[in-house]
Amino acid sequence: MAKPNNDLASRNRVLSTQRALIVFSLSAAVLTLLRLHYGAVQLHILSDRLPWFELMHGFTALGDGAFALIIALWLFLKRSNRSIWLVFLLGFSLASLLPQLGKLIWSDAPRPQAVIEGLRFSKLFDPAYYRSFPSGHSSLGAFFALFLAYRKPQWVWIYLVFGVMVGLSRIILHYHWTQDVMAGWAIGLGAAWFAERILGNKFENNGTT
């Protein structure tokens, strides 16, 4: 029987994890520098001038719980085994529920729209003015990105870029602050890695870390 950490699939899994950490860490570092340079409020005022405001709704939708149904349909059509389904369900549950727990703990954390007057407002997605921390969409976007990267490592960069864009869209649409998004990214990546580590079948074709 092949050792689980020596096959090609397992090495791909390790590489996907490392690349995810690099991409999301660099993105978080850039956001931190921008926030330090401009300040939290001014950063949102500046991002309000970006021309692709409405386009951000498309990226935000990739971090919505409804996108999980598309992934579930894909898993069903490819006849995924029980292990993959368990990984998906556990990871999705953690990435969904942990941000909601955080919102209950920090229930008075205001969103940018509640603090800064005059920002563009989108009625397509209309969140509450409070319970900003952490970002649930960013969490799910990061989880989906790493979960899919584990399944299709050859597309890892595409998944990771889209995962980052989900978080950035939450800032550009003024639904979250930078710290909300970065916390969401950490939760989502942790959920994907933890579910894969705990429930992933080490001897299936996909391997595990």
mmCIF file with all atom_site columns, C-alpha atoms in Angstrom:
data_model
loop_
_atom_site.group_PDB
_atom_site.id
_atom_site.type_symbol
_atom_site.label_atom_id
_atom_site.label_alt_id
_atom_site.label_comp_id
_atom_site.label_asym_id
_atom_site.label_entity_id
_atom_site.label_seq_id
_atom_site.pdbx_PDB_ins_code
_atom_site.Cartn_x
_atom_site.Cartn_y
_atom_site.Cartn_z
_atom_site.occupancy
_atom_site.B_iso_or_equiv
_atom_site.pdbx_formal_charge
_atom_site.auth_seq_id
_atom_site.auth_comp_id
_atom_site.auth_asym_id
_atom_site.auth_atom_id
_atom_site.pdbx_PDB_model_num
ATOM 1   C CA . MET A 1 1   ? 0.000   0.000  0.000   1.00 0.00 ? 1   MET A CA 1
ATOM 2   C CA . ALA A 1 2   ? 1.411   3.381  -0.983  1.00 0.00 ? 2   ALA A CA 1
ATOM 3   C CA . LYS A 1 3   ? 2.342   5.753  1.759   1.00 0.00 ? 3   LYS A CA 1
ATOM 4   C CA . PRO A 1 4   ? -0.198  8.589  1.800   1.00 0.00 ? 4   PRO A CA 1
ATOM 5   C CA . ASN A 1 5   ? 2.352   11.390 1.990   1.00 0.00 ? 5   ASN A CA 1
ATOM 6   C CA . ASN A 1 6   ? 4.619   10.101 -0.798  1.00 0.00 ? 6   ASN A CA 1
ATOM 7   C CA . ASP A 1 7   ? 2.304   9.900  -3.791  1.00 0.00 ? 7   ASP A CA 1
ATOM 8   C CA . LEU A 1 8   ? 1.819   12.595 -6.413  1.00 0.00 ? 8   LEU A CA 1
ATOM 9   C CA . ALA A 1 9   ? -1.703  13.488 -5.287  1.00 0.00 ? 9   ALA A CA 1
ATOM 10  C CA . SER A 1 10  ? -0.558  14.084 -1.727  1.00 0.00 ? 10  SER A CA 1
ATOM 11  C CA . ARG A 1 11  ? 2.314   16.285 -2.879  1.00 0.00 ? 11  ARG A CA 1
ATOM 12  C CA . ASN A 1 12  ? -0.155  18.272 -4.967  1.00 0.00 ? 12  ASN A CA 1
ATOM 13  C CA . ARG A 1 13  ? -2.258  18.705 -1.859  1.00 0.00 ? 13  ARG A CA 1
ATOM 14  C CA . VAL A 1 14  ? 0.698   20.061 0.083   1.00 0.00 ? 14  VAL A CA 1
ATOM 15  C CA . LEU A 1 15  ? 1.566   22.432 -2.770  1.00 0.00 ? 15  LEU A CA 1
ATOM 16  C CA . SER A 1 16  ? -2.025  23.676 -2.954  1.00 0.00 ? 16  SER A CA 1
ATOM 17  C CA . THR A 1 17  ? -1.978  24.444 0.764   1.00 0.00 ? 17  THR A CA 1
ATOM 18  C CA . GLN A 1 18  ? 1.343   26.263 0.509   1.00 0.00 ? 18  GLN A CA 1
ATOM 19  C CA . ARG A 1 19  ? 0.232   28.276 -2.496  1.00 0.00 ? 19  ARG A CA 1
ATOM 20  C CA . ALA A 1 20  ? -3.005  29.224 -0.769  1.00 0.00 ? 20  ALA A CA 1
ATOM 21  C CA . LEU A 1 21  ? -1.079  30.480 2.254   1.00 0.00 ? 21  LEU A CA 1
ATOM 22  C CA . ILE A 1 22  ? 1.222   32.509 0.009   1.00 0.00 ? 22  ILE A CA 1
ATOM 23  C CA . VAL A 1 23  ? -1.558  34.073 -2.075  1.00 0.00 ? 23  VAL A CA 1
ATOM 24  C CA . PHE A 1 24  ? -3.836  34.948 0.826   1.00 0.00 ? 24  PHE A CA 1
ATOM 25  C CA . SER A 1 25  ? -0.971  36.106 3.051   1.00 0.00 ? 25  SER A CA 1
ATOM 26  C CA . LEU A 1 26  ? 0.355   38.430 0.356   1.00 0.00 ? 26  LEU A CA 1
ATOM 27  C CA . SER A 1 27  ? -3.156  39.767 -0.244  1.00 0.00 ? 27  SER A CA 1
ATOM 28  C CA . ALA A 1 28  ? -3.613  40.359 3.485   1.00 0.00 ? 28  ALA A CA 1
ATOM 29  C CA . ALA A 1 29  ? -0.231  42.116 3.651   1.00 0.00 ? 29  ALA A CA 1
ATOM 30  C CA . VAL A 1 30  ? -1.198  44.460 0.794   1.00 0.00 ? 30  VAL A CA 1
ATOM 31  C CA . LEU A 1 31  ? -4.526  45.253 2.470   1.00 0.00 ? 31  LEU A CA 1
ATOM 32  C CA . THR A 1 32  ? -2.731  45.945 5.752   1.00 0.00 ? 32  THR A CA 1
ATOM 33  C CA . LEU A 1 33  ? -0.262  48.310 4.089   1.00 0.00 ? 33  LEU A CA 1
ATOM 34  C CA . LEU A 1 34  ? -3.061  50.143 2.283   1.00 0.00 ? 34  LEU A CA 1
ATOM 35  C CA . ARG A 1 35  ? -4.995  50.507 5.504   1.00 0.00 ? 35  ARG A CA 1
ATOM 36  C CA . LEU A 1 36  ? -1.941  51.791 7.371   1.00 0.00 ? 36  LEU A CA 1
ATOM 37  C CA . HIS A 1 37  ? -1.145  54.260 4.611   1.00 0.00 ? 37  HIS A CA 1
ATOM 38  C CA . TYR A 1 38  ? -4.625  55.627 3.896   1.00 0.00 ? 38  TYR A CA 1
ATOM 39  C CA . GLY A 1 39  ? -6.558  54.743 7.040   1.00 0.00 ? 39  GLY A CA 1
ATOM 40  C CA . ALA A 1 40  ? -9.642  52.541 7.179   1.00 0.00 ? 40  ALA A CA 1
ATOM 41  C CA . VAL A 1 41  ? -12.147 55.260 6.284   1.00 0.00 ? 41  VAL A CA 1
ATOM 42  C CA . GLN A 1 42  ? -10.117 56.884 3.522   1.00 0.00 ? 42  GLN A CA 1
ATOM 43  C CA . LEU A 1 43  ? -9.431  53.494 1.951   1.00 0.00 ? 43  LEU A CA 1
ATOM 44  C CA . HIS A 1 44  ? -13.155 52.975 1.458   1.00 0.00 ? 44  HIS A CA 1
ATOM 45  C CA . ILE A 1 45  ? -13.607 56.489 0.116   1.00 0.00 ? 45  ILE A CA 1
ATOM 46  C CA . LEU A 1 46  ? -10.859 55.857 -2.439  1.00 0.00 ? 46  LEU A CA 1
ATOM 47  C CA . SER A 1 47  ? -12.222 52.439 -3.434  1.00 0.00 ? 47  SER A CA 1
ATOM 48  C CA . ASP A 1 48  ? -15.581 54.091 -4.052  1.00 0.00 ? 48  ASP A CA 1
ATOM 49  C CA . ARG A 1 49  ? -14.050 55.639 -7.180  1.00 0.00 ? 49  ARG A CA 1
ATOM 50  C CA . LEU A 1 50  ? -13.223 52.298 -8.795  1.00 0.00 ? 50  LEU A CA 1
ATOM 51  C CA . PRO A 1 51  ? -15.071 51.855 -12.115 1.00 0.00 ? 51  PRO A CA 1
ATOM 52  C CA . TRP A 1 52  ? -15.936 48.163 -11.690 1.00 0.00 ? 52  TRP A CA 1
ATOM 53  C CA . PHE A 1 53  ? -18.252 48.570 -8.701  1.00 0.00 ? 53  PHE A CA 1
ATOM 54  C CA . GLU A 1 54  ? -21.143 46.510 -10.115 1.00 0.00 ? 54  GLU A CA 1
ATOM 55  C CA . LEU A 1 55  ? -18.785 43.800 -11.356 1.00 0.00 ? 55  LEU A CA 1
ATOM 56  C CA . MET A 1 56  ? -17.886 43.077 -7.758  1.00 0.00 ? 56  MET A CA 1
ATOM 57  C CA . HIS A 1 57  ? -21.321 41.522 -7.249  1.00 0.00 ? 57  HIS A CA 1
ATOM 58  C CA . GLY A 1 58  ? -20.220 38.646 -9.438  1.00 0.00 ? 58  GLY A CA 1
ATOM 59  C CA . PHE A 1 59  ? -17.248 37.922 -7.212  1.00 0.00 ? 59  PHE A CA 1
ATOM 60  C CA . THR A 1 60  ? -19.283 38.354 -4.035  1.00 0.00 ? 60  THR A CA 1
ATOM 61  C CA . ALA A 1 61  ? -21.739 35.718 -5.290  1.00 0.00 ? 61  ALA A CA 1
ATOM 62  C CA . LEU A 1 62  ? -18.877 33.193 -5.318  1.00 0.00 ? 62  LEU A CA 1
ATOM 63  C CA . GLY A 1 63  ? -18.734 33.500 -1.532  1.00 0.00 ? 63  GLY A CA 1
ATOM 64  C CA . ASP A 1 64  ? -22.456 33.092 -1.078  1.00 0.00 ? 64  ASP A CA 1
ATOM 65  C CA . GLY A 1 65  ? -23.895 29.955 0.471   1.00 0.00 ? 65  GLY A CA 1
ATOM 66  C CA . ALA A 1 66  ? -25.872 29.337 -2.715  1.00 0.00 ? 66  ALA A CA 1
ATOM 67  C CA . PHE A 1 67  ? -22.602 28.697 -4.571  1.00 0.00 ? 67  PHE A CA 1
ATOM 68  C CA . ALA A 1 68  ? -22.225 25.618 -2.393  1.00 0.00 ? 68  ALA A CA 1
ATOM 69  C CA . LEU A 1 69  ? -25.145 24.097 -4.304  1.00 0.00 ? 69  LEU A CA 1
ATOM 70  C CA . ILE A 1 70  ? -23.188 24.382 -7.556  1.00 0.00 ? 70  ILE A CA 1
ATOM 71  C CA . ILE A 1 71  ? -20.215 22.631 -5.993  1.00 0.00 ? 71  ILE A CA 1
ATOM 72  C CA . ALA A 1 72  ? -22.509 19.973 -4.525  1.00 0.00 ? 72  ALA A CA 1
ATOM 73  C CA . LEU A 1 73  ? -24.009 19.386 -7.987  1.00 0.00 ? 73  LEU A CA 1
ATOM 74  C CA . TRP A 1 74  ? -20.511 19.036 -9.418  1.00 0.00 ? 74  TRP A CA 1
ATOM 75  C CA . LEU A 1 75  ? -19.591 16.495 -6.724  1.00 0.00 ? 75  LEU A CA 1
ATOM 76  C CA . PHE A 1 76  ? -22.782 14.580 -7.448  1.00 0.00 ? 76  PHE A CA 1
ATOM 77  C CA . LEU A 1 77  ? -22.216 14.494 -11.222 1.00 0.00 ? 77  LEU A CA 1
ATOM 78  C CA . LYS A 1 78  ? -18.641 13.275 -10.816 1.00 0.00 ? 78  LYS A CA 1
ATOM 79  C CA . ARG A 1 79  ? -19.863 10.633 -8.363  1.00 0.00 ? 79  ARG A CA 1
ATOM 80  C CA . SER A 1 80  ? -17.583 11.707 -5.564  1.00 0.00 ? 80  SER A CA 1
ATOM 81  C CA . ASN A 1 81  ? -17.042 9.204  -2.791  1.00 0.00 ? 81  ASN A CA 1
ATOM 82  C CA . ARG A 1 82  ? -18.190 9.506  0.798   1.00 0.00 ? 82  ARG A CA 1
ATOM 83  C CA . SER A 1 83  ? -14.883 10.903 2.006   1.00 0.00 ? 83  SER A CA 1
ATOM 84  C CA . ILE A 1 84  ? -15.049 13.925 -0.299  1.00 0.00 ? 84  ILE A CA 1
ATOM 85  C CA . TRP A 1 85  ? -18.658 14.624 0.667   1.00 0.00 ? 85  TRP A CA 1
ATOM 86  C CA . LEU A 1 86  ? -17.769 14.517 4.355   1.00 0.00 ? 86  LEU A CA 1
ATOM 87  C CA . VAL A 1 87  ? -14.834 16.860 3.810   1.00 0.00 ? 87  VAL A CA 1
ATOM 88  C CA . PHE A 1 88  ? -17.067 19.288 1.930   1.00 0.00 ? 88  PHE A CA 1
ATOM 89  C CA . LEU A 1 89  ? -19.884 19.217 4.485   1.00 0.00 ? 89  LEU A CA 1
ATOM 90  C CA . LEU A 1 90  ? -17.578 19.650 7.493   1.00 0.00 ? 90  LEU A CA 1
ATOM 91  C CA . GLY A 1 91  ? -15.515 22.387 5.869   1.00 0.00 ? 91  GLY A CA 1
ATOM 92  C CA . PHE A 1 92  ? -18.578 24.245 4.613   1.00 0.00 ? 92  PHE A CA 1
ATOM 93  C CA . SER A 1 93  ? -20.204 24.039 8.042   1.00 0.00 ? 93  SER A CA 1
ATOM 94  C CA . LEU A 1 94  ? -17.126 25.461 9.771   1.00 0.00 ? 94  LEU A CA 1
ATOM 95  C CA . ALA A 1 95  ? -16.609 28.197 7.177   1.00 0.00 ? 95  ALA A CA 1
ATOM 96  C CA . SER A 1 96  ? -20.281 29.177 7.470   1.00 0.00 ? 96  SER A CA 1
ATOM 97  C CA . LEU A 1 97  ? -20.923 28.904 11.193  1.00 0.00 ? 97  LEU A CA 1
ATOM 98  C CA . LEU A 1 98  ? -17.716 30.274 12.689  1.00 0.00 ? 98  LEU A CA 1
ATOM 99  C CA . PRO A 1 99  ? -18.194 33.736 11.127  1.00 0.00 ? 99  PRO A CA 1
ATOM 100 C CA . GLN A 1 100 ? -21.770 33.772 12.404  1.00 0.00 ? 100 GLN A CA 1
ATOM 101 C CA . LEU A 1 101 ? -20.483 32.965 15.884  1.00 0.00 ? 101 LEU A CA 1
ATOM 102 C CA . GLY A 1 102 ? -18.068 35.859 15.557  1.00 0.00 ? 102 GLY A CA 1
ATOM 103 C CA . LYS A 1 103 ? -20.893 38.171 14.537  1.00 0.00 ? 103 LYS A CA 1
ATOM 104 C CA . LEU A 1 104 ? -22.753 37.198 17.693  1.00 0.00 ? 104 LEU A CA 1
ATOM 105 C CA . ILE A 1 105 ? -19.709 37.893 19.849  1.00 0.00 ? 105 ILE A CA 1
ATOM 106 C CA . TRP A 1 106 ? -18.928 41.213 18.150  1.00 0.00 ? 106 TRP A CA 1
ATOM 107 C CA . SER A 1 107 ? -22.543 42.085 17.413  1.00 0.00 ? 107 SER A CA 1
ATOM 108 C CA . ASP A 1 108 ? -21.975 45.840 17.663  1.00 0.00 ? 108 ASP A CA 1
ATOM 109 C CA . ALA A 1 109 ? -19.180 45.969 15.065  1.00 0.00 ? 109 ALA A CA 1
ATOM 110 C CA . PRO A 1 110 ? -20.435 48.485 12.463  1.00 0.00 ? 110 PRO A CA 1
ATOM 111 C CA . ARG A 1 111 ? -20.027 47.993 8.735   1.00 0.00 ? 111 ARG A CA 1
ATOM 112 C CA . PRO A 1 112 ? -18.428 50.733 6.591   1.00 0.00 ? 112 PRO A CA 1
ATOM 113 C CA . GLN A 1 113 ? -21.818 51.866 5.318   1.00 0.00 ? 113 GLN A CA 1
ATOM 114 C CA . ALA A 1 114 ? -22.885 52.584 8.889   1.00 0.00 ? 114 ALA A CA 1
ATOM 115 C CA . VAL A 1 115 ? -19.810 54.733 9.556   1.00 0.00 ? 115 VAL A CA 1
ATOM 116 C CA . ILE A 1 116 ? -18.992 56.564 6.320   1.00 0.00 ? 116 ILE A CA 1
ATOM 117 C CA . GLU A 1 117 ? -21.580 58.786 4.703   1.00 0.00 ? 117 GLU A CA 1
ATOM 118 C CA . GLY A 1 118 ? -21.876 59.182 0.943   1.00 0.00 ? 118 GLY A CA 1
ATOM 119 C CA . LEU A 1 119 ? -20.560 55.773 -0.129  1.00 0.00 ? 119 LEU A CA 1
ATOM 120 C CA . ARG A 1 120 ? -22.141 54.038 -3.081  1.00 0.00 ? 120 ARG A CA 1
ATOM 121 C CA . PHE A 1 121 ? -24.872 51.735 -1.913  1.00 0.00 ? 121 PHE A CA 1
ATOM 122 C CA . SER A 1 122 ? -25.990 48.588 -3.681  1.00 0.00 ? 122 SER A CA 1
ATOM 123 C CA . LYS A 1 123 ? -29.493 47.278 -3.178  1.00 0.00 ? 123 LYS A CA 1
ATOM 124 C CA . LEU A 1 124 ? -28.663 43.940 -4.808  1.00 0.00 ? 124 LEU A CA 1
ATOM 125 C CA . PHE A 1 125 ? -27.191 42.632 -1.566  1.00 0.00 ? 125 PHE A CA 1
ATOM 126 C CA . ASP A 1 126 ? -28.426 44.593 1.437   1.00 0.00 ? 126 ASP A CA 1
ATOM 127 C CA . PRO A 1 127 ? -26.671 43.515 4.661   1.00 0.00 ? 127 PRO A CA 1
ATOM 128 C CA . ALA A 1 128 ? -27.336 44.818 8.132   1.00 0.00 ? 128 ALA A CA 1
ATOM 129 C CA . TYR A 1 129 ? -25.386 47.862 9.245   1.00 0.00 ? 129 TYR A CA 1
ATOM 130 C CA . TYR A 1 130 ? -23.776 45.949 12.104  1.00 0.00 ? 130 TYR A CA 1
ATOM 131 C CA . ARG A 1 131 ? -22.261 42.537 12.794  1.00 0.00 ? 131 ARG A CA 1
ATOM 132 C CA . SER A 1 132 ? -19.423 43.224 10.421  1.00 0.00 ? 132 SER A CA 1
ATOM 133 C CA . PHE A 1 133 ? -16.737 40.982 11.939  1.00 0.00 ? 133 PHE A CA 1
ATOM 134 C CA . PRO A 1 134 ? -15.742 38.566 10.500  1.00 0.00 ? 134 PRO A CA 1
ATOM 135 C CA . SER A 1 135 ? -16.741 38.356 6.826   1.00 0.00 ? 135 SER A CA 1
ATOM 136 C CA . GLY A 1 136 ? -18.766 35.226 6.113   1.00 0.00 ? 136 GLY A CA 1
ATOM 137 C CA . HIS A 1 137 ? -18.484 35.640 2.337   1.00 0.00 ? 137 HIS A CA 1
ATOM 138 C CA . SER A 1 138 ? -14.700 35.907 2.590   1.00 0.00 ? 138 SER A CA 1
ATOM 139 C CA . SER A 1 139 ? -14.625 32.772 4.717   1.00 0.00 ? 139 SER A CA 1
ATOM 140 C CA . LEU A 1 140 ? -16.681 30.757 2.253   1.00 0.00 ? 140 LEU A CA 1
ATOM 141 C CA . GLY A 1 141 ? -14.762 32.160 -0.710  1.00 0.00 ? 141 GLY A CA 1
ATOM 142 C CA . ALA A 1 142 ? -11.470 31.001 0.801   1.00 0.00 ? 142 ALA A CA 1
ATOM 143 C CA . PHE A 1 143 ? -12.934 27.625 1.736   1.00 0.00 ? 143 PHE A CA 1
ATOM 144 C CA . PHE A 1 144 ? -14.330 27.022 -1.750  1.00 0.00 ? 144 PHE A CA 1
ATOM 145 C CA . ALA A 1 145 ? -11.014 28.063 -3.313  1.00 0.00 ? 145 ALA A CA 1
ATOM 146 C CA . LEU A 1 146 ? -8.884  25.650 -1.292  1.00 0.00 ? 146 LEU A CA 1
ATOM 147 C CA . PHE A 1 147 ? -11.406 22.802 -1.405  1.00 0.00 ? 147 PHE A CA 1
ATOM 148 C CA . LEU A 1 148 ? -11.523 23.015 -5.210  1.00 0.00 ? 148 LEU A CA 1
ATOM 149 C CA . ALA A 1 149 ? -7.743  23.396 -5.411  1.00 0.00 ? 149 ALA A CA 1
ATOM 150 C CA . TYR A 1 150 ? -7.412  20.112 -3.535  1.00 0.00 ? 150 TYR A CA 1
ATOM 151 C CA . ARG A 1 151 ? -9.654  18.435 -6.096  1.00 0.00 ? 151 ARG A CA 1
ATOM 152 C CA . LYS A 1 152 ? -8.162  20.114 -9.190  1.00 0.00 ? 152 LYS A CA 1
ATOM 153 C CA . PRO A 1 153 ? -4.616  21.251 -8.308  1.00 0.00 ? 153 PRO A CA 1
ATOM 154 C CA . GLN A 1 154 ? -3.852  22.144 -11.927 1.00 0.00 ? 154 GLN A CA 1
ATOM 155 C CA . TRP A 1 155 ? -6.283  25.072 -11.585 1.00 0.00 ? 155 TRP A CA 1
ATOM 156 C CA . VAL A 1 156 ? -5.066  26.136 -8.159  1.00 0.00 ? 156 VAL A CA 1
ATOM 157 C CA . TRP A 1 157 ? -4.087  29.676 -9.161  1.00 0.00 ? 157 TRP A CA 1
ATOM 158 C CA . ILE A 1 158 ? -7.478  30.377 -10.721 1.00 0.00 ? 158 ILE A CA 1
ATOM 159 C CA . TYR A 1 159 ? -9.320  29.181 -7.630  1.00 0.00 ? 159 TYR A CA 1
ATOM 160 C CA . LEU A 1 160 ? -7.099  31.146 -5.275  1.00 0.00 ? 160 LEU A CA 1
ATOM 161 C CA . VAL A 1 161 ? -7.397  34.384 -7.249  1.00 0.00 ? 161 VAL A CA 1
ATOM 162 C CA . PHE A 1 162 ? -11.171 34.067 -7.268  1.00 0.00 ? 162 PHE A CA 1
ATOM 163 C CA . GLY A 1 163 ? -11.109 33.336 -3.530  1.00 0.00 ? 163 GLY A CA 1
ATOM 164 C CA . VAL A 1 164 ? -9.132  36.510 -2.896  1.00 0.00 ? 164 VAL A CA 1
ATOM 165 C CA . MET A 1 165 ? -11.461 38.502 -5.154  1.00 0.00 ? 165 MET A CA 1
ATOM 166 C CA . VAL A 1 166 ? -14.454 37.463 -3.051  1.00 0.00 ? 166 VAL A CA 1
ATOM 167 C CA . GLY A 1 167 ? -12.869 39.182 -0.072  1.00 0.00 ? 167 GLY A CA 1
ATOM 168 C CA . LEU A 1 168 ? -11.822 42.238 -2.046  1.00 0.00 ? 168 LEU A CA 1
ATOM 169 C CA . SER A 1 169 ? -15.351 42.575 -3.404  1.00 0.00 ? 169 SER A CA 1
ATOM 170 C CA . ARG A 1 170 ? -16.662 42.798 0.157   1.00 0.00 ? 170 ARG A CA 1
ATOM 171 C CA . ILE A 1 171 ? -14.391 45.779 0.755   1.00 0.00 ? 171 ILE A CA 1
ATOM 172 C CA . ILE A 1 172 ? -15.092 47.510 -2.563  1.00 0.00 ? 172 ILE A CA 1
ATOM 173 C CA . LEU A 1 173 ? -18.849 47.092 -2.062  1.00 0.00 ? 173 LEU A CA 1
ATOM 174 C CA . HIS A 1 174 ? -18.378 48.602 1.432   1.00 0.00 ? 174 HIS A CA 1
ATOM 175 C CA . TYR A 1 175 ? -19.857 45.631 3.258   1.00 0.00 ? 175 TYR A CA 1
ATOM 176 C CA . HIS A 1 176 ? -16.729 44.915 5.326   1.00 0.00 ? 176 HIS A CA 1
ATOM 177 C CA . TRP A 1 177 ? -13.513 46.378 6.673   1.00 0.00 ? 177 TRP A CA 1
ATOM 178 C CA . THR A 1 178 ? -10.120 44.910 5.819   1.00 0.00 ? 178 THR A CA 1
ATOM 179 C CA . GLN A 1 179 ? -9.835  43.120 9.178   1.00 0.00 ? 179 GLN A CA 1
ATOM 180 C CA . ASP A 1 180 ? -13.227 41.462 8.608   1.00 0.00 ? 180 ASP A CA 1
ATOM 181 C CA . VAL A 1 181 ? -12.053 40.073 5.293   1.00 0.00 ? 181 VAL A CA 1
ATOM 182 C CA . MET A 1 182 ? -8.674  38.879 6.564   1.00 0.00 ? 182 MET A CA 1
ATOM 183 C CA . ALA A 1 183 ? -10.318 37.103 9.486   1.00 0.00 ? 183 ALA A CA 1
ATOM 184 C CA . GLY A 1 184 ? -12.749 35.482 7.059   1.00 0.00 ? 184 GLY A CA 1
ATOM 185 C CA . TRP A 1 185 ? -9.893  34.289 4.866   1.00 0.00 ? 185 TRP A CA 1
ATOM 186 C CA . ALA A 1 186 ? -8.163  32.699 7.853   1.00 0.00 ? 186 ALA A CA 1
ATOM 187 C CA . ILE A 1 187 ? -11.348 30.911 8.909   1.00 0.00 ? 187 ILE A CA 1
ATOM 188 C CA . GLY A 1 188 ? -12.091 29.613 5.420   1.00 0.00 ? 188 GLY A CA 1
ATOM 189 C CA . LEU A 1 189 ? -8.589  28.327 4.753   1.00 0.00 ? 189 LEU A CA 1
ATOM 190 C CA . GLY A 1 190 ? -8.459  26.750 8.200   1.00 0.00 ? 190 GLY A CA 1
ATOM 191 C CA . ALA A 1 191 ? -11.815 25.059 7.638   1.00 0.00 ? 191 ALA A CA 1
ATOM 192 C CA . ALA A 1 192 ? -10.716 23.589 4.301   1.00 0.00 ? 192 ALA A CA 1
ATOM 193 C CA . TRP A 1 193 ? -7.403  22.323 5.653   1.00 0.00 ? 193 TRP A CA 1
ATOM 194 C CA . PHE A 1 194 ? -8.905  20.966 8.882   1.00 0.00 ? 194 PHE A CA 1
ATOM 195 C CA . ALA A 1 195 ? -11.722 19.087 7.133   1.00 0.00 ? 195 ALA A CA 1
ATOM 196 C CA . GLU A 1 196 ? -9.295  17.581 4.626   1.00 0.00 ? 196 GLU A CA 1
ATOM 197 C CA . ARG A 1 197 ? -6.865  16.593 7.358   1.00 0.00 ? 197 ARG A CA 1
ATOM 198 C CA . ILE A 1 198 ? -9.480  15.016 9.603   1.00 0.00 ? 198 ILE A CA 1
ATOM 199 C CA . LEU A 1 199 ? -11.863 13.362 7.150   1.00 0.00 ? 199 LEU A CA 1
ATOM 200 C CA . GLY A 1 200 ? -9.998  13.074 3.854   1.00 0.00 ? 200 GLY A CA 1
ATOM 201 C CA . ASN A 1 201 ? -9.302  9.506  2.784   1.00 0.00 ? 201 ASN A CA 1
ATOM 202 C CA . LYS A 1 202 ? -5.523  9.230  2.682   1.00 0.00 ? 202 LYS A CA 1
ATOM 203 C CA . PHE A 1 203 ? -5.636  6.370  0.201   1.00 0.00 ? 203 PHE A CA 1
ATOM 204 C CA . GLU A 1 204 ? -8.052  7.764  -2.368  1.00 0.00 ? 204 GLU A CA 1
ATOM 205 C CA . ASN A 1 205 ? -6.774  9.108  -5.668  1.00 0.00 ? 205 ASN A CA 1
ATOM 206 C CA . ASN A 1 206 ? -6.865  12.706 -4.432  1.00 0.00 ? 206 ASN A CA 1
ATOM 207 C CA . GLY A 1 207 ? -4.534  12.017 -1.513  1.00 0.00 ? 207 GLY A CA 1
ATOM 208 C CA . THR A 1 208 ? -4.199  14.273 1.486   1.00 0.00 ? 208 THR A CA 1
ATOM 209 C CA . THR A 1 209 ? -1.608  16.139 3.458   1.00 0.00 ? 209 THR A CA 1
#
